[in-house]
Coordinates of C-alpha atoms in Angstrom, one line a residue:
X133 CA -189.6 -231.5 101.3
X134 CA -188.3 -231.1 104.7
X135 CA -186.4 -228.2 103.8
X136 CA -189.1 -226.4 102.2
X137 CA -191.2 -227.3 105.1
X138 CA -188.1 -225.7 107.5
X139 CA -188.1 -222.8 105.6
X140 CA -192.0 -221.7 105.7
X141 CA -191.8 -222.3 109.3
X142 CA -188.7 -220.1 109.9
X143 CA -190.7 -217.6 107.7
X144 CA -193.4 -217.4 109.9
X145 CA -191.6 -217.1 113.2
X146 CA -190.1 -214.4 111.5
X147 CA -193.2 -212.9 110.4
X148 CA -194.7 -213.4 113.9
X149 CA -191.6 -211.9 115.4
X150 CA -191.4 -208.5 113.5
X151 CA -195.6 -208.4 114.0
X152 CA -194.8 -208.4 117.8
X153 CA -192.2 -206.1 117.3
X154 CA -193.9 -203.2 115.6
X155 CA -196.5 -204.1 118.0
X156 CA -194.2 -203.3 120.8
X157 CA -193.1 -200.2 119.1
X158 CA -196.9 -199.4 118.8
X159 CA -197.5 -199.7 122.5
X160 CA -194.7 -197.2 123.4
X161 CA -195.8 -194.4 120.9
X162 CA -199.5 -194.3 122.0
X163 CA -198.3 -195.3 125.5
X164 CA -199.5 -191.6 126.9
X165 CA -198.4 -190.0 128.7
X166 CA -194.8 -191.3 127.0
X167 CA -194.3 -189.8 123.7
X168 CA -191.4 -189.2 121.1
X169 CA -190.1 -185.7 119.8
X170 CA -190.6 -183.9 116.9
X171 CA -188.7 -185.6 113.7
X172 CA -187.8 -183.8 110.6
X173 CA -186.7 -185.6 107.5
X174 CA -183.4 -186.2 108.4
X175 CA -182.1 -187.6 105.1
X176 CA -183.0 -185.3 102.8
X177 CA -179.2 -183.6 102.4
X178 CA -179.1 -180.4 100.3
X179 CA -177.4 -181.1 97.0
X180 CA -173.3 -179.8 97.1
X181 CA -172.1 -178.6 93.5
X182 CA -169.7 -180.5 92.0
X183 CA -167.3 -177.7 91.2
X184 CA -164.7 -178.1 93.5
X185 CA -165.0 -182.2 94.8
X186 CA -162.9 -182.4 98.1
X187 CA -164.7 -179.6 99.3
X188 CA -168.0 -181.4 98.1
X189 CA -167.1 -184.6 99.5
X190 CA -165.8 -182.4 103.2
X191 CA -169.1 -180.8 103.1
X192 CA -171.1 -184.3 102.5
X193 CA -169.0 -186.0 105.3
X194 CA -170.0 -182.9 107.8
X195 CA -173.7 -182.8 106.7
X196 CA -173.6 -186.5 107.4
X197 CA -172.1 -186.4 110.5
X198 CA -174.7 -183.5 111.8
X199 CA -177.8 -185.6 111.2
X200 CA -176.0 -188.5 112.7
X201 CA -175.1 -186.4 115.8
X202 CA -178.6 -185.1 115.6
X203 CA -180.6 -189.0 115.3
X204 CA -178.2 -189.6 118.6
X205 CA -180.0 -186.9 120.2
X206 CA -183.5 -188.0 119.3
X207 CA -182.5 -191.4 119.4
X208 CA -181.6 -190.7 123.4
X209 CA -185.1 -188.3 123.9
X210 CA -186.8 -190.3 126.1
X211 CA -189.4 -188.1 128.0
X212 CA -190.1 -188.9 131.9
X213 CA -191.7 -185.5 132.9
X214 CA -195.0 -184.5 131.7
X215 CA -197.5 -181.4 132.5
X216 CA -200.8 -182.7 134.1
X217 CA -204.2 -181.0 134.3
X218 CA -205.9 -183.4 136.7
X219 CA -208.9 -184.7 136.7
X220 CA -210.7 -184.2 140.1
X221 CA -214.5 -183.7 139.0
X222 CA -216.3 -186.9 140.7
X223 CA -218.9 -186.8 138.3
X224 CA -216.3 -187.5 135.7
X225 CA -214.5 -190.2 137.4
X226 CA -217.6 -192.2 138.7
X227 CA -218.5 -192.3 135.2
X228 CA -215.1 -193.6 134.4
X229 CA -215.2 -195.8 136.5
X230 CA -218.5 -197.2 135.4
X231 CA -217.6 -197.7 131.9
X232 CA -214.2 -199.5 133.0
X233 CA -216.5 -202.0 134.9
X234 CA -218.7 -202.1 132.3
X235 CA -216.0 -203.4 129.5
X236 CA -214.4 -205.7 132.4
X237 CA -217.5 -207.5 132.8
X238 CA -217.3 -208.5 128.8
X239 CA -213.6 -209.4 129.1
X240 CA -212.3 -210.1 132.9
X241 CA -208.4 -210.2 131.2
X242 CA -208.7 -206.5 130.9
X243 CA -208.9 -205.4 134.0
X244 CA -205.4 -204.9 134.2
X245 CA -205.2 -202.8 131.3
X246 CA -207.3 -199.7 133.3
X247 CA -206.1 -197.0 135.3
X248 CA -206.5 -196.2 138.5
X249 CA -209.1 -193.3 138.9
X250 CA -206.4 -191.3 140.8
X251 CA -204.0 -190.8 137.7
X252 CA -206.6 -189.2 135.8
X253 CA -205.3 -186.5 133.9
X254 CA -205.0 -185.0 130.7
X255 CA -201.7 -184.8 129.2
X256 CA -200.2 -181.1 128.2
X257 CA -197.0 -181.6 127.7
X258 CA -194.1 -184.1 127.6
X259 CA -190.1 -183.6 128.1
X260 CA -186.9 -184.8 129.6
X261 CA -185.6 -184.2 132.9
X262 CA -182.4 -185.5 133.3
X263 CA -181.2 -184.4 136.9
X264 CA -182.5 -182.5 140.0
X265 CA -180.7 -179.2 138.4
X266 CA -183.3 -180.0 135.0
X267 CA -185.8 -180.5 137.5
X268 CA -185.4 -177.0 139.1
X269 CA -185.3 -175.3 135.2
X270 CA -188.6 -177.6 134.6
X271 CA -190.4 -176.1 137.8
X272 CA -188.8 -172.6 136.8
X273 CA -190.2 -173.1 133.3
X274 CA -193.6 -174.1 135.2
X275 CA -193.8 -170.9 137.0
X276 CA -193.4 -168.5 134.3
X277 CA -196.2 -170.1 132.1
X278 CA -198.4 -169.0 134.8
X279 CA -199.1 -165.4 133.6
X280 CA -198.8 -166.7 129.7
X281 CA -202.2 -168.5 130.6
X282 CA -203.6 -165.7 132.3
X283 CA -203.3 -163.8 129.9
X284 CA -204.5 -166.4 127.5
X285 CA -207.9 -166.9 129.6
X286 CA -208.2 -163.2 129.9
X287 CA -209.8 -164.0 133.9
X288 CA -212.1 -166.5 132.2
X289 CA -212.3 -170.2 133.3
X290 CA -211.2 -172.8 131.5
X291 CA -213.7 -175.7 131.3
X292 CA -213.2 -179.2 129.9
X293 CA -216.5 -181.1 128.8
X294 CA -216.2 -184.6 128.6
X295 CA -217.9 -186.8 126.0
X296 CA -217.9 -190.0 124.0
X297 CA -215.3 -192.8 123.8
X298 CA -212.0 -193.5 121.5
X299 CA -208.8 -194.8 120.9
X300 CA -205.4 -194.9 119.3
X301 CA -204.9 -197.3 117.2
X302 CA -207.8 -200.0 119.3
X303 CA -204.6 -199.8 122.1
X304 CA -205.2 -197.1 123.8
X305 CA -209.2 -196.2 124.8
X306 CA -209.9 -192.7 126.3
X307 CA -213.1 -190.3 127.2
X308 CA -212.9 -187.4 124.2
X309 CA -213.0 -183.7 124.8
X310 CA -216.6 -182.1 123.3
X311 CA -215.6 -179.4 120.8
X312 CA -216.4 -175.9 121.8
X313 CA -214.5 -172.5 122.1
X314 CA -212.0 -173.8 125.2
X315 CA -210.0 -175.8 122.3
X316 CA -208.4 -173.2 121.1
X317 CA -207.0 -171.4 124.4
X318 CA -206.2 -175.2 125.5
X319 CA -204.1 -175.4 122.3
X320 CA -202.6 -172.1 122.8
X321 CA -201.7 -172.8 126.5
X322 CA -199.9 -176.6 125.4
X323 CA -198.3 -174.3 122.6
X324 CA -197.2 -171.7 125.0
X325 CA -195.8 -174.6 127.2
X326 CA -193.8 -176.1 125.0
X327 CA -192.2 -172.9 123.7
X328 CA -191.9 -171.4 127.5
X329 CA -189.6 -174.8 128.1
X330 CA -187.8 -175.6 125.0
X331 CA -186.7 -171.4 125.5
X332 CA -184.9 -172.8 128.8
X333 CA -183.0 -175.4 126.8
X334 CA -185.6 -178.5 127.9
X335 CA -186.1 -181.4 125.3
X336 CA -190.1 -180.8 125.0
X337 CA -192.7 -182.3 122.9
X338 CA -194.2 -184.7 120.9
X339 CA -194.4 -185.8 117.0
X340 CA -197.9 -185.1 116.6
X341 CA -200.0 -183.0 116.7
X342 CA -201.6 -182.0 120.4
X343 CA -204.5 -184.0 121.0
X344 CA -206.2 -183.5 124.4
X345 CA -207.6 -186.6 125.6
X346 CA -208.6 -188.3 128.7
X347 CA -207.3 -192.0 129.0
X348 CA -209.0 -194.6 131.4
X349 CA -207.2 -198.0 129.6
X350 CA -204.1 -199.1 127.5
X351 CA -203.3 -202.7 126.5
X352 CA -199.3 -201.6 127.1
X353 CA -200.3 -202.3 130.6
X354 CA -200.3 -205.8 131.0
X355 CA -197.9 -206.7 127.7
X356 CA -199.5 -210.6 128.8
X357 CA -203.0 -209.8 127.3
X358 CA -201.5 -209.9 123.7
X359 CA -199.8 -213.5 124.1
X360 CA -203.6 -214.6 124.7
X361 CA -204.9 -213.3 121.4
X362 CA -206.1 -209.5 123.1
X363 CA -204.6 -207.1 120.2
X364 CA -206.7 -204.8 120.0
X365 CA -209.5 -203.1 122.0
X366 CA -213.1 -204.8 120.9
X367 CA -215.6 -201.4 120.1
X368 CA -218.4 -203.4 120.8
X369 CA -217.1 -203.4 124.8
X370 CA -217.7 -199.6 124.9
X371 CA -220.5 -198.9 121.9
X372 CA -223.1 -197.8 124.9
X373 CA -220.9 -194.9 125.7
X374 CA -219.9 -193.5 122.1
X375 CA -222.1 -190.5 122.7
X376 CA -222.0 -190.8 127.1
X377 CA -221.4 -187.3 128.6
X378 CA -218.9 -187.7 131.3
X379 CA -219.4 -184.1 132.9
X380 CA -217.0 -181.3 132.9
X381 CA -213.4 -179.9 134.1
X382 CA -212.7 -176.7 135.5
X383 CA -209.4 -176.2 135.1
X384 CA -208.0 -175.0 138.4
X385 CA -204.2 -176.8 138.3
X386 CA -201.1 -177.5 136.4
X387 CA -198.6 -179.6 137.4
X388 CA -195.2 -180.9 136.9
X389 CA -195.4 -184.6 137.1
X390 CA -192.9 -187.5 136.9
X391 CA -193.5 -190.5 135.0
X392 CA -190.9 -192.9 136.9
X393 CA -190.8 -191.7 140.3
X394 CA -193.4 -193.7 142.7
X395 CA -197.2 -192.8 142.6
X396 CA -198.8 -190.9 145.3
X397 CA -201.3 -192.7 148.1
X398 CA -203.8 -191.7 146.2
X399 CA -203.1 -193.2 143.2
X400 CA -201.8 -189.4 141.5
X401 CA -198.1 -189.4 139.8
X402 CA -195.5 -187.8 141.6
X403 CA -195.8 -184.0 141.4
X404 CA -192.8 -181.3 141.7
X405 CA -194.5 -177.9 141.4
X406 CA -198.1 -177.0 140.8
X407 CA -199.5 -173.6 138.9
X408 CA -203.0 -172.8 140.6
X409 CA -205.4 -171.2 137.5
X410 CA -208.4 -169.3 138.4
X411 CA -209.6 -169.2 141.9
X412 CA -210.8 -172.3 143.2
X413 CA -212.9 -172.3 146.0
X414 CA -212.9 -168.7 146.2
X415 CA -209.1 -168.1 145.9
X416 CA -208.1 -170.1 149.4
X417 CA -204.9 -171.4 149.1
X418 CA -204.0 -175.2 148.2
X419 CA -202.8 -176.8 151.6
X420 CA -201.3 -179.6 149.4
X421 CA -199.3 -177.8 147.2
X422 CA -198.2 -174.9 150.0
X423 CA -196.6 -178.0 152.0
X424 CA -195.2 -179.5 148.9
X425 CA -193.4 -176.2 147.3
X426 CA -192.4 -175.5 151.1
X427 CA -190.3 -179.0 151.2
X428 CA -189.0 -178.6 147.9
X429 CA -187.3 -174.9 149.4
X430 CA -186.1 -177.0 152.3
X431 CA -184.5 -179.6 150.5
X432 CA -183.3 -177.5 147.8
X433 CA -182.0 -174.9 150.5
X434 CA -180.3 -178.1 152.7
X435 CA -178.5 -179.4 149.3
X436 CA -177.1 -176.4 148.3
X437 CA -175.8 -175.8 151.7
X438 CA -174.5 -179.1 151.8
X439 CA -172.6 -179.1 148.1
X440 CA -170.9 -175.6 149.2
X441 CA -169.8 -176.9 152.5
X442 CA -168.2 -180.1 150.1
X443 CA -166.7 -177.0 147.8
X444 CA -164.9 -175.6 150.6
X445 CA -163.9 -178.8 152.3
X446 CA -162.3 -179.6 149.2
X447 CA -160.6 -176.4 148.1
X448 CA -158.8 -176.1 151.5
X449 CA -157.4 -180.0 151.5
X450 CA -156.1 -179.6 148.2
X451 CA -152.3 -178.9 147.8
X452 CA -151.1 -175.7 146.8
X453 CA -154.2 -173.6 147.7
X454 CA -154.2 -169.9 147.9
X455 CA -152.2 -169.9 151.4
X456 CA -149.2 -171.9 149.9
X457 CA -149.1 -169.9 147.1
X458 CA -149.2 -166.6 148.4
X459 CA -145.9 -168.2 150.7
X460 CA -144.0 -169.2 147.5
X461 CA -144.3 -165.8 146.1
X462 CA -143.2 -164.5 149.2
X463 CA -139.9 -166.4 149.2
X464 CA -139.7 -165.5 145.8
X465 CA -140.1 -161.8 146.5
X466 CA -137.3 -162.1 149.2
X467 CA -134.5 -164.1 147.1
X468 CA -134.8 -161.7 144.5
X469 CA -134.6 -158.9 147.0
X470 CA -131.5 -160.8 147.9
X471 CA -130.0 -161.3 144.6
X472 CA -130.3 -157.4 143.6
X473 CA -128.4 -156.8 147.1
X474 CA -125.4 -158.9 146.2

C-alpha cells in the first residue's frame, strides 16, 4: 500500500515537473521580443537505393551527420538583437498605461509582469549578433534597408492604428494592430528585413509567421507569479478594452536594438543605429541619433586604430621578421658568391 501510495506521488511530481517545464519553454517562445528561427523538418531523410549498400549506409551516415550539424546550429540560435519601431505617440501610451492600471487594480501580483512605457515598441525583426564586428554588418544591414522601404512606401507614411486587446497563449497580453492597407507594406518591409540581413550572412528570423503587435505585459517577467497559482492572464481583467482604440503610429524610426545590453534612462532598449522614415517634424534632423551614430564613428574609428597599432607592435617583436630575413638571404647570396669563386 505504501508503495502504491509512493508511486502516485512520484507520478505527480513528475507530472507537475514536466507541466512547469513546458511552461518554461512556453514563456521563452512567446517571450517577444526573443524568438526562435525557422525549423524545417529535420528528420525526414530522402530515401537512398539499396543497390549498392556501403555507399547507402556512407550516404545515410553523411545525411545524418548534416541535420545533426544543422540542429547544433539552431540549437545555438539564440537571438539578442531585434529591429524596433518605437512607440512614441502619447496618446497611445497614456492609454497603455491606463489599461495596465486598470488590470493591476484586479490583481496587485501583476504589476510586475507590465512594461515600462518607455520600451514600447513593435517588434520587426529578430537575429543574432555575436560580436562588435556582427554588430557593424547588423547596422550595415540597417542602413541599406533604408531605400528598400522607401521604395516600398512610395513617399507615403506609414501609420499604425492601434486597437483592441490579445495575447499569446493568456502569457503574453498586447494592444492589436487595426487591419487596413498599411499591413501589407508593414509585411513587406519585416520581409525585406529579414532577407536584406540574412543576404549579409546574419542568423535572422522567427518560426512563425510575422505578427505585428504591441506588448504592454508578459507573465515571463516575474517567473514567481506562477508558483502562486497566476498561469495564465484572466480575460475578464482586460474585457473593457477588447474593442478600446489606443490612437495611431506614424512610423518615423527604425532601430537596431539590443536585448541584453542595459536599458536607456528612459526606459528604451539600447539602440546601435537608427533609420529615420519619412520626414518627421518637417525633415529636421534627430539630435539623438546624430550624437549616437557620431560616437559609434568615434569608437569604431579609436578601436580600429588601436587593433592596427597591436598588429604592428606585434609583427616587429616577433622573431624572424622581414628585416632578419632579408639578412639571411644576404649571407646566403654572399657564401654562394664565395663558393662559385673557389
Amino acid at each position: 500500500m505504501e508503495s502504491s501510495e509512493c508511486e502516485n506521488v512520484s507520478k505527480e511530481k513528475e507530472a507537475f515537473e514536466e507541466e512547469e517545464f513546458e511552461a518554461s519553454a512556453m514563456d521563452s517562445l512567446i517571450d517577444m521580443p526573443f524568438a526562435t528561427v525557422d525549423i524545417q523538418d529535420e528528420c525526414a531523410i530522402t530515401d537512398v537505393p539499396h543497390i549498392n549498400l556501403e555507399r547507402s549506409k556512407e550516404n545515410e551516415w553523411i545525411s545524418k551527420d548534416q541535420i545533426k550539424k544543422k540542429k547544433k546550429k539552431q540549437k545555438d540560435y539564440q537571438p539578442n538583437y531585434f529591429l524596433s519601431i518605437p512607440i512614441t505617440n502619447k496618446e497611445i501610451t497614456r492609454g497603455i498605461k491606463i489599461l495596465q492600471n486598470a488590470i493591476i487594480q484586479q490583481d496587485k501580483q501583476l504589476a510586475k509582469a507590465m512594461i515600462s512605457d518607455g520600451s514600447f515598441h513593435i517588434t520587426l525583426l529578430v537575429m543574432q549578433l555575436l560580436n562588435e564586428e556582427e554588430v557593424n554588418i547588423g547596422i550595415g544591414a540597417l542602413l541599406e534597408l533604408k531605400p528598400f522601404i522607401e521604395e516600398i512606401l512610395q513617399g507615403k507614411q506609414l501609420i499604425l492604428p492601434f486597437q483592441g486587446i490579445d495575447t499569446f497563449g493568456n502569457q503574453v497580453g498586447f494592444v492589436k494592430l487595426a487591419e487596413g492597407d498599411h499591413i501589407n507594406p508593414l509585411l513587406e518591409i519585416a520581409e525585406t528585413a529579414k532577407r536584406t540581413f540574412q543576404e549579409k550572412g546574419i542568423l535572422a528570423g522567427e518560426n512563425r509567421g510575422f505578427k505585428p503587435h504591441l506588448t504592454f505585459m508578459k507573465l515571463s517577467k516575474a517567473p514567481w507569479l506562477r508558483k502562486k497559482g497566476v498561469k495564465k492572464i484572466d480575460p475578464e481583467f482586460y474585457e473593457k478594452f477588447i474593442s478600446h482604440r489606443f490612437g495611431e503610429e506614424m512610423v518615423h524610426r527604425i532601430d537596431l536594438c539590443s536585448m541584453l545590453k542595459k536599458k536607456q534612462s528612459n526606459g528604451y532598449y539600447h539602440c546601435e543605429s537608427s533609420i529615420v522614415i519619412g520626414d518627421k517634424n518637417g525633415g529636421e534632423p534627430d539630435d539623438a541619433e546624430l550624437v549616437r551614430l557620431s560616437k559609434r564613428l568615434v569608437e569604431n574609428a579609436v578601436l580600429k586604430a588601436v587593433q592596427q597599432y597591436l598588429e604592428e607592435t606585434q609583427n616587429k617583436s616577433k622573431p624572424g621578421d622581414g628585416s632578419s630575413v632579408k639578412t639571411q638571404e644576404a649571407d646566403r647570396n654572399g657564401t654562394d658568391s664565395d663558393n662559385n669563386r673557389k
